XYZ file of C-alpha atoms in Angstrom:
521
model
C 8.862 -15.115 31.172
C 6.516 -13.109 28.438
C 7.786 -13.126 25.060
C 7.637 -10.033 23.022
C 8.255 -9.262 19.382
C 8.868 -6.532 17.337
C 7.696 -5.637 13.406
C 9.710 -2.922 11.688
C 7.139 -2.007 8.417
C 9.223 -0.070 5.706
C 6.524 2.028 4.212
C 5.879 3.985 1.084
C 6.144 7.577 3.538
C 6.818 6.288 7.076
C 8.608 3.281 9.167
C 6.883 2.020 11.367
C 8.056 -0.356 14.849
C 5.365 -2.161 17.038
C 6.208 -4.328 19.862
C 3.482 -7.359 20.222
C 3.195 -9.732 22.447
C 2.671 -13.728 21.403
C -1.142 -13.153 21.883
C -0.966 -10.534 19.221
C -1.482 -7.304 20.786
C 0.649 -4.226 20.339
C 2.094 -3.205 23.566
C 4.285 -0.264 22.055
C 4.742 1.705 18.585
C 6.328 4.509 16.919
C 5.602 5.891 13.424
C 8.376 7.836 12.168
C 7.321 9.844 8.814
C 10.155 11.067 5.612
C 9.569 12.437 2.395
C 8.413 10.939 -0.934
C 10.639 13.059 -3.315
C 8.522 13.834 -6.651
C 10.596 16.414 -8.340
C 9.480 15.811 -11.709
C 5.879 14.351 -12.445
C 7.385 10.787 -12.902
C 10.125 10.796 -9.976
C 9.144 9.191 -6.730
C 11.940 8.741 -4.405
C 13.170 8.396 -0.856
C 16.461 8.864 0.544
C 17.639 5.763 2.113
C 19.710 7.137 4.653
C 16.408 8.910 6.233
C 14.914 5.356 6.159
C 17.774 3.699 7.843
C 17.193 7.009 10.636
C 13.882 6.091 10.737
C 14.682 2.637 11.480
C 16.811 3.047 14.033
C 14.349 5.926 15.338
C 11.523 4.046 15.832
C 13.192 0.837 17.020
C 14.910 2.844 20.202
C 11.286 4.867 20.660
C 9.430 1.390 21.510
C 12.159 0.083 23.410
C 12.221 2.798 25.601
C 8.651 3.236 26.038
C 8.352 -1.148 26.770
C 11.063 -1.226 29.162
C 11.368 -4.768 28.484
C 13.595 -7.296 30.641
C 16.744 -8.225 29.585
C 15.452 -11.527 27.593
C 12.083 -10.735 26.881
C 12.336 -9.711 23.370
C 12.541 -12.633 21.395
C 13.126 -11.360 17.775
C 12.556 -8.402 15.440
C 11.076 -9.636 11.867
C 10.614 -7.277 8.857
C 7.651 -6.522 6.260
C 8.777 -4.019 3.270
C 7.442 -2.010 0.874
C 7.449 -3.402 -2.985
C 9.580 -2.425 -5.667
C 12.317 -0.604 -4.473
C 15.780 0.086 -6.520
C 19.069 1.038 -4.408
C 21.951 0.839 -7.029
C 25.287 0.449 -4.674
C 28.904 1.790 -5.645
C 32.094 -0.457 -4.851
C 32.550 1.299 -1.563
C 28.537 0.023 -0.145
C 27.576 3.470 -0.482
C 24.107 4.303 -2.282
C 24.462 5.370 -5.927
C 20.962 6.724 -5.921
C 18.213 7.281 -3.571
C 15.307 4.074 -3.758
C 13.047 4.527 -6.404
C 10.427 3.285 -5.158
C 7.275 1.608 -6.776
C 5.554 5.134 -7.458
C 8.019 5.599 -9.778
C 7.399 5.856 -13.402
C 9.977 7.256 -15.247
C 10.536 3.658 -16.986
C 7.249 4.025 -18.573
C 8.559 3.450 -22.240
C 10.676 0.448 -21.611
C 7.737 -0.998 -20.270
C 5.344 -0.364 -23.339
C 8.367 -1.430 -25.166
C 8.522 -4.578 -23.687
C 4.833 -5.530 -23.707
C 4.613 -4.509 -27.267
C 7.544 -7.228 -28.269
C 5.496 -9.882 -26.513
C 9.020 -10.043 -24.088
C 7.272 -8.704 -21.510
C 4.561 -11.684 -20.924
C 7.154 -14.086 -21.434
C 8.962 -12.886 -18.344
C 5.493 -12.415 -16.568
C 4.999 -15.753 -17.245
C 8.065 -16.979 -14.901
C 7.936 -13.864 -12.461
C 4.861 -13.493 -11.551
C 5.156 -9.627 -12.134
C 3.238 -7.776 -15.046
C 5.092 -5.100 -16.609
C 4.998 -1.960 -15.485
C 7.599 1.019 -14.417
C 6.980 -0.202 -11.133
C 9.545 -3.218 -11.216
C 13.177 -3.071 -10.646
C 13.600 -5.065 -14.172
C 12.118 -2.233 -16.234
C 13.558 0.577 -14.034
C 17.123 -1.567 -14.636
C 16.177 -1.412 -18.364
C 15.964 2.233 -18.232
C 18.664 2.943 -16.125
C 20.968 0.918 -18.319
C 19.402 2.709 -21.495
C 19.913 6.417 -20.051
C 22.355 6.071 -17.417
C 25.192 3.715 -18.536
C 27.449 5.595 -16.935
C 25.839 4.984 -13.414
C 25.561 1.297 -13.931
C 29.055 0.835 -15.149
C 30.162 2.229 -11.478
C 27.041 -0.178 -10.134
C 28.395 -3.179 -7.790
C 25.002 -3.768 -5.746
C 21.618 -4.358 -6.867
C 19.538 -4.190 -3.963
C 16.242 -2.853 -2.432
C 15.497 -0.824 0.803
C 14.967 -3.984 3.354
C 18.405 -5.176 1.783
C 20.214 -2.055 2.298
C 18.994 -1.627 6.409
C 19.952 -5.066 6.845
C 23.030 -4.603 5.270
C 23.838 -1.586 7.514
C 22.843 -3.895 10.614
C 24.469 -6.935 9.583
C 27.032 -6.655 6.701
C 25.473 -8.654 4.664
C 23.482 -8.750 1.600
C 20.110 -10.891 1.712
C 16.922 -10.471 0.218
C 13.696 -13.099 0.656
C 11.932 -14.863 -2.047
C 9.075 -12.789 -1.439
C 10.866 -9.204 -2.045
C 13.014 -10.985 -4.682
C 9.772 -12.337 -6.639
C 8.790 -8.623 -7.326
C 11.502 -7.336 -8.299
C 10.790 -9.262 -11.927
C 14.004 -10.901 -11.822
C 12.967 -13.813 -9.811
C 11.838 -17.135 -11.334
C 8.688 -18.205 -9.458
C 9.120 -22.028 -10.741
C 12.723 -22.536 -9.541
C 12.593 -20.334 -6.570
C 16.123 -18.911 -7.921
C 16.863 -15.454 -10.475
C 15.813 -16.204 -13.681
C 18.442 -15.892 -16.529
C 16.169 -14.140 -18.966
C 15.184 -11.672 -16.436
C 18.670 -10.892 -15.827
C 19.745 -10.929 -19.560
C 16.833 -8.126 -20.474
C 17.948 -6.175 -17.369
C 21.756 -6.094 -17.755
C 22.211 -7.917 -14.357
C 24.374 -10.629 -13.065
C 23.878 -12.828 -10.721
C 27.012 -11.492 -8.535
C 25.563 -7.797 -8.244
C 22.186 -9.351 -6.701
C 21.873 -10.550 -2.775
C 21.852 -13.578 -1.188
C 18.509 -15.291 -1.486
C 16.887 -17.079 1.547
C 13.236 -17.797 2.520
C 10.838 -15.394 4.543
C 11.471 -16.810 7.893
C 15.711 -16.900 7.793
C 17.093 -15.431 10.988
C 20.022 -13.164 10.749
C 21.992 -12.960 14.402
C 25.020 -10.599 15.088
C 23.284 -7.020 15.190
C 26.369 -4.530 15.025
C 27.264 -3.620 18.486
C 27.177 -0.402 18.016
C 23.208 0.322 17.433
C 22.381 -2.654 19.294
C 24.013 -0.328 22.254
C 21.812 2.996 19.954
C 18.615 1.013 20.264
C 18.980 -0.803 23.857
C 19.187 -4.590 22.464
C 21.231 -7.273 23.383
C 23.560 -8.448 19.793
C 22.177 -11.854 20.571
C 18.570 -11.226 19.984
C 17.730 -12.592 16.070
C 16.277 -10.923 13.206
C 13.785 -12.518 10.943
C 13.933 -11.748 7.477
C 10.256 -11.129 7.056
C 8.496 -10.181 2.961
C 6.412 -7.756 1.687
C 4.311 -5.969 3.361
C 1.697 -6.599 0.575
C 1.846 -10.336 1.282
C 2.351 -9.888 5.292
C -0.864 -7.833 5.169
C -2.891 -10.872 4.224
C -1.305 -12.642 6.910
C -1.534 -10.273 9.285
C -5.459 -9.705 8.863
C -5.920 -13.900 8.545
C -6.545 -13.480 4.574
C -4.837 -17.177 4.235
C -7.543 -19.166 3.570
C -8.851 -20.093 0.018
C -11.693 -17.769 -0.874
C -10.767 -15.415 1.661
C -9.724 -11.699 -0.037
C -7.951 -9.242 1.299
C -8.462 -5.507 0.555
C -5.755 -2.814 1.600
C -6.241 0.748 1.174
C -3.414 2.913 2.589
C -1.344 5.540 1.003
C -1.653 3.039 -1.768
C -3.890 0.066 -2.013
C -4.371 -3.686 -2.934
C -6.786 -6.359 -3.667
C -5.053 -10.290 -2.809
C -5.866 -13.962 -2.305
C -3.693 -16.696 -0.887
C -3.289 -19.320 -2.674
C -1.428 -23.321 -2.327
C 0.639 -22.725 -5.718
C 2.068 -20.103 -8.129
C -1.151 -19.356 -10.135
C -0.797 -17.222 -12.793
C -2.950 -14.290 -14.491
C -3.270 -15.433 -18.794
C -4.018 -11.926 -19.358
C -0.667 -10.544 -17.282
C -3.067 -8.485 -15.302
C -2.304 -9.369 -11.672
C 0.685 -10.553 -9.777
C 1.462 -13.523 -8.039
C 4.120 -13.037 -4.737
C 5.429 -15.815 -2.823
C 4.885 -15.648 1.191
C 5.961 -18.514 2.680
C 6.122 -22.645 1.680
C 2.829 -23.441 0.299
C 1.387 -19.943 -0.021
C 1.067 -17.848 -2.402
C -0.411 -14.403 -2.643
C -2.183 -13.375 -5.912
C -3.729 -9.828 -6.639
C -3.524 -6.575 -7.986
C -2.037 -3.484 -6.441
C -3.550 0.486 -7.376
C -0.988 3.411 -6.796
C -3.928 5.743 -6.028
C -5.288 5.259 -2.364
C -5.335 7.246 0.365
C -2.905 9.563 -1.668
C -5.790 10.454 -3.455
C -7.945 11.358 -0.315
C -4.981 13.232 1.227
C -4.941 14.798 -2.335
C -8.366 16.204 -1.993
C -7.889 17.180 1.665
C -4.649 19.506 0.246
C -5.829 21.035 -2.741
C -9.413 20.762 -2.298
C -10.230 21.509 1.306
C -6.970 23.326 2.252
C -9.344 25.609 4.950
C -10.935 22.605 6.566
C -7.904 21.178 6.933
C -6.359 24.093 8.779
C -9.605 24.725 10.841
C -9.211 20.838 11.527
C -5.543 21.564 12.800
C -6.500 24.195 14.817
C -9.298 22.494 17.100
C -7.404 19.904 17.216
C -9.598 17.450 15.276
C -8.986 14.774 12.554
C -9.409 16.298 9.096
C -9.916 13.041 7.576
C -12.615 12.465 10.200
C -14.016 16.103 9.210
C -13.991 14.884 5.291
C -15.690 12.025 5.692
C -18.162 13.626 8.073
C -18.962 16.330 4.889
C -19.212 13.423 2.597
C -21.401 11.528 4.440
C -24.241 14.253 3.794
C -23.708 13.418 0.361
C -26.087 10.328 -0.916
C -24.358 6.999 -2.683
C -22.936 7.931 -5.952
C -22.632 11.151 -5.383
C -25.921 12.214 -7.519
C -23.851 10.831 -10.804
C -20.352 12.818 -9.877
C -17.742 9.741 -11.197
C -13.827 10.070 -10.311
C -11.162 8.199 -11.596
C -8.523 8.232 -9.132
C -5.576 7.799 -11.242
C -3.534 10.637 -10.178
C -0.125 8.820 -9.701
C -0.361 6.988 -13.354
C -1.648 3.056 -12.375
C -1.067 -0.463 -11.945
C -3.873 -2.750 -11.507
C -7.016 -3.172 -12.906
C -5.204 -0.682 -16.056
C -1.722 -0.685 -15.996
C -0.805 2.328 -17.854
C 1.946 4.384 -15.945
C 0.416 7.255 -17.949
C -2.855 7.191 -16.455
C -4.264 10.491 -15.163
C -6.974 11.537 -13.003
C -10.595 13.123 -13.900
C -13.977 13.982 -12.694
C -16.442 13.029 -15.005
C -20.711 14.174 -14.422
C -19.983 17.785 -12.951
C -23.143 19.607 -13.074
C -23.885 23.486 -11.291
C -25.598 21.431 -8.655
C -22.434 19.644 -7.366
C -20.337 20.785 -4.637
C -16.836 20.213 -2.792
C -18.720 17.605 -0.785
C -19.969 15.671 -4.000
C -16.369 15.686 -5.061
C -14.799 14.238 -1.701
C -17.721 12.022 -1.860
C -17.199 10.839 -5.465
C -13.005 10.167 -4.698
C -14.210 8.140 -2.410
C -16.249 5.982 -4.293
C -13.709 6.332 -7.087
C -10.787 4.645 -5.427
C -13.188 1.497 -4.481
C -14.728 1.390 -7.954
C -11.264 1.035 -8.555
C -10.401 -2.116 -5.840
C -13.723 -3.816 -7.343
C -12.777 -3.851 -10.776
C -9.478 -5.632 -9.426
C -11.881 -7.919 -7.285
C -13.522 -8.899 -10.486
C -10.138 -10.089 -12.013
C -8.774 -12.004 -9.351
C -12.583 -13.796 -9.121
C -11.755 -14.852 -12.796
C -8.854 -16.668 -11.652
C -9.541 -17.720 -8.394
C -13.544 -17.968 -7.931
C -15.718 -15.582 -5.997
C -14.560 -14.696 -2.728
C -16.059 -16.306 0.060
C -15.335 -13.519 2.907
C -13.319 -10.217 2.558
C -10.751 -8.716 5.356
C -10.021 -5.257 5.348
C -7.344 -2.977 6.156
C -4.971 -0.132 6.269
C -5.943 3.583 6.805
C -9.271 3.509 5.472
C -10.221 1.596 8.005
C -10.513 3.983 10.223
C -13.715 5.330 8.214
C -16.617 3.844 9.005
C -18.131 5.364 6.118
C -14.969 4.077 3.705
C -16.071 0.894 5.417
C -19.440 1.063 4.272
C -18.746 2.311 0.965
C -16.897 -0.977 0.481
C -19.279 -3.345 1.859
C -22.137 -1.262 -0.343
C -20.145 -1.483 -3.710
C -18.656 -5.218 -3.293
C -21.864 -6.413 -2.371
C -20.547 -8.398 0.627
C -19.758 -8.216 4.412
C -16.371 -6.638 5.067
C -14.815 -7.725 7.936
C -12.555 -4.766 9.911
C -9.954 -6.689 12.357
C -9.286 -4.848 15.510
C -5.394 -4.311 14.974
C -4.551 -1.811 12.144
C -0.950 -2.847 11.778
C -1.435 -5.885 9.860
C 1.670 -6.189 7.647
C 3.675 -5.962 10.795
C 1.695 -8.262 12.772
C 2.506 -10.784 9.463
C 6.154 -10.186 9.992
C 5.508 -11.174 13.703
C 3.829 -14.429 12.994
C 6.499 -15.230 10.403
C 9.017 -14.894 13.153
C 6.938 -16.305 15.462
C 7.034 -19.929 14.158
C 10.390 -19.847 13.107
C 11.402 -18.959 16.914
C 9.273 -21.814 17.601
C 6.310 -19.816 19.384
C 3.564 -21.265 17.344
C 3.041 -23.818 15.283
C 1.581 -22.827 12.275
C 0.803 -19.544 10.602
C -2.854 -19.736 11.184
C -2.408 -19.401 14.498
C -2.751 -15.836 13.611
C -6.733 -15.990 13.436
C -6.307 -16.239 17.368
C -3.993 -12.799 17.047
C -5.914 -10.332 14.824
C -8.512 -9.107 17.759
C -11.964 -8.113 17.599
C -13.288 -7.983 14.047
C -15.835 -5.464 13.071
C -18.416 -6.185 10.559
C -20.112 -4.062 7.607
C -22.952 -5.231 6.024
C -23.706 -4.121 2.999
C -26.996 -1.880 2.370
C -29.014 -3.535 -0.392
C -31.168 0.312 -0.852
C -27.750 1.608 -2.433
C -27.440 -1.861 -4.702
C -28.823 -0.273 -7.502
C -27.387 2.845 -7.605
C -23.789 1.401 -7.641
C -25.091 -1.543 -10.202
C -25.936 1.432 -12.655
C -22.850 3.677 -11.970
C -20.259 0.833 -11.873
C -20.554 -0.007 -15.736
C -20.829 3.850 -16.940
C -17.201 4.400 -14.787
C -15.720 1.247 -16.308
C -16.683 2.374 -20.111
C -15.292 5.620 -19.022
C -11.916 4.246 -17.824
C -11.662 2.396 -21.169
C -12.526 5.397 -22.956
C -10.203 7.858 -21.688
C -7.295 5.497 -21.561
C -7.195 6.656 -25.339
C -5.932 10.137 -24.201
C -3.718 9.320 -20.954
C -0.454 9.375 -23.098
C -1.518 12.532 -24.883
C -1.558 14.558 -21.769
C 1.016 12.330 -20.159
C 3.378 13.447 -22.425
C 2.150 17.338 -22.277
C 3.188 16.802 -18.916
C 6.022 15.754 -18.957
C 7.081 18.635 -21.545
C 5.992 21.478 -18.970
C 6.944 19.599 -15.714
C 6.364 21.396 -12.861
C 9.780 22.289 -10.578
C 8.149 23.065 -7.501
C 6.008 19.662 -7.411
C 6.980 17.387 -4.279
C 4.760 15.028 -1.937
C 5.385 15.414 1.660
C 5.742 13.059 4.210
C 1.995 11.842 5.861
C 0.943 13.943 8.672
């Protein structure tokens, strides 16, 4: 009998199911979409109850559309989005929506704690720079502004936590989605008492910790009977989807980087131990025994792009919608008249404030070169360039710390652009390598579950999963070009970072009421 398997990914602005089989290839999937909520300029939040629905959603969708034997599926495993903050009342009903990682209302507790030297004390055990990002400073500020709401606070958990504990009735949370929530001790694989101490925690209001492979059985009748499973069939824990996604596009190897651009993005390398960033500038995640995943993540991916499409191209994008073509496709085709480096147009694509390479939640976005001779298609050009200037100066980092990388795996939305594709090959200097399959963090989750069910025997069985890879080699006639832009748009990021509270703040003074980010079309 053919197993199959199925990887839920709990994403930034959709959930989204795929059935594999144990060779790797997706035999069903559904993508169900919700809203980011942004109603101030520092909100980002989702409503957990729409993610659960989304869940559930997209789990019944593939089932139906598999029509899979009674037996067949072998498992369900999980990959999750970063970050997220779910405070619970007494009663196991949410408190507040999940902030998610976008969220950077925190911002001073975080400059507070960096500027009392606290905060790379606690990087130094977690793992986790400081930034609004991570439940410990959002805990900080919540504690700080709303006492009142922590007082009633019984549950600390994050979104993975709070579907499992809808589907189980229990609260568990892996080491990897623990480790970046800052309150997890990277040394003693356990919560670390300072961590708690600085974010008004205990131990009791936290979930059970287990590893990334721990199987959860006993799926409440009731949407076992919703989603057409038997209650028997187990659920694997799974981890991040950050960490998954190097697993998922065979990024395990020494040397070998991974580079993620979806709505977000993300530069990683695995490595045998906890290694840890001096400088506090990049993270280091745990994954499974004997691997480790160390990078930096950017807020400002293909949020940016969909950014430009929006506001920028608005008439494209409806003309796009109308013949029933790809507007992204249309965007890239416009910016692909445009030569490399736009003709000196430079973009910094910090429109959501950022983490890595800066990690200044007050960080804004600019255009910097516009002459009379640019156009709209410089500008789409130049945000495109922008956001991998952007994944390179992370590259540069982690090379500090880990050596240069010795191959580099690509994924997420972008790859779906050949010219994105090529952009990154041109920039980093080096072949990028496009596996077939873009659902790579789910695929991880698979493989996870996959040798803890017994169906392989190691995790790098997954090079035999990940499908035809495509190659980009990088065109040495643009080498120079990027070699002379690169340093002008790294003095410029330094440079402006002088102002990014300044008109942070102005922001935040005249917020705008009508500001919210939709779901992903």
């Amino acid at each position: 009998m053919t197993n199959y398997l199925i990887g839920v990914d709990l994403g930034t602005t959709s959930t989204k199911v795929v059935l594999f089989d144990t060779r790797g290839q997706v035999v069903a999937s559904a993508n169900t979409p919700y809203p980011l909520y942004q109603d101030t300029p520092d909100m980002a939040e989702e409503d957990p109850e729409e993610i659960f629905d989304a869940t559930i959603a997209g789990l019944t969708a593939v089932m139906r559309r598999a029509h899979l034997k009674p037996g067949e599926l072998a498992g369900v495993s999980f990959s999750a989005a970063m970050h997220s903050l779910i405070l619970m009342g007494q009663d196991n009903t949410p408190l507040t929506r999940v902030i998610t990682w976008a969220d950077n209302r925190a911002a001073q507790y975080a400059t507070e704690l960096k500027d009392s030297g606290l905060g790379m004390q606690l990087f130094k055990n977690t793992g986790v720079p400081t930034h609004p990002m991570s439940p410990l400073v959002k805990l900080r500020w919540l504690n700080a502004e709303h006492p009142d709401l922590m007082r009633q606070t019984a549950h600390v958990i994050g979104i993975k936590d709070y579907i499992l504990h809808r589907l189980f009735g229990r609260y568990v949370q892996d080491y990897s989605l623990a480790n970046a929530t800052g309150l997890f001790n990277i040394h003693t694989m356990d919560w670390d008492d300072q961590a708690l101490a600085v974010a008004q925690v205990t131990r009791d209001q936290l979930p059970e910790l287990v590893d990334t492979d721990y199987q959860l059985t006993g799926l409440n009748p009731a949407y076992a009977d919703v989603i057409g499973i038997d209650s028997s069939v187990p659920f694997i824990i799974g981890a991040s989807d950050g960490t998954l996604s190097n697993l998922g596009v065979n990024a395990i190897d020494p040397g070998v980087l991974a580079v993620t651009i979806g709505t977000s993005g993300a530069v990683r390398v695995v490595t045998d131990k906890p290694v840890v960033d001096p400088q506090g500038r990049l993270f280091t995640y745990y994954l499974a025994p004997g691997r480790w995943v160390v990078g930096g993540p950017v807020n400002n991916g293909g949020i940016v792009f969909r950014w430009v499409r929006d506001q920028l191209f608005a008439p494209e994008k409806l003309t796009a919608e109308q013949m029933d073509v790809d507007s992204y496709e249309l965007l890239t085709t416009i910016a692909s008249k445009i030569p490399a480096g736009a003709d000196g147009l430079l973009f910094h694509p910090y429109l959501g404030g950022e983490r890595a390479p800066i990690w200044d939640a007050n960080a804004r976005g600019s255009f910097f070169g516009l002459t009379r001779q640019h156009t709209r298609a410089h500008m789409v050009r130049a945000t495109l360039e922008g956001i991998v200037y952007n994944l390179y100066m992370v590259m540069l980092m982690i090379e500090g710390i880990t050596g240069k990388p010795q191959a580099i795996q690509a994924t997420g939305g972008f790859a779906r652009s050949a010219l994105w594709r090529q952009m990154l090959a041109d920039i980093f200097e080096q072949d990028v390598n496009i596996p077939e399959s873009f659902e790579s963090s789910a695929l991880g989750a698979v493989v996870i579950a996959m040798k803890r069910l017994g169906l392989i025997d190691d995790l790098s069985a997954v090079k035999d999963m990940v499908g035809v890879t495509n190659t980009h080699h990088p065109d040495p006639s643009v080498f120079p070009i990027y070699r002379e832009l690169l340093p002008i748009w790294i003095r410029l990021t330094r440079e402006l970072s002088t102002e990014y509270t300044a008109i942070a703040d102005f922001q935040r003074r005249h917020p705008d009421p009508t500001a919210r980010i939709a779901p992903e079309d």
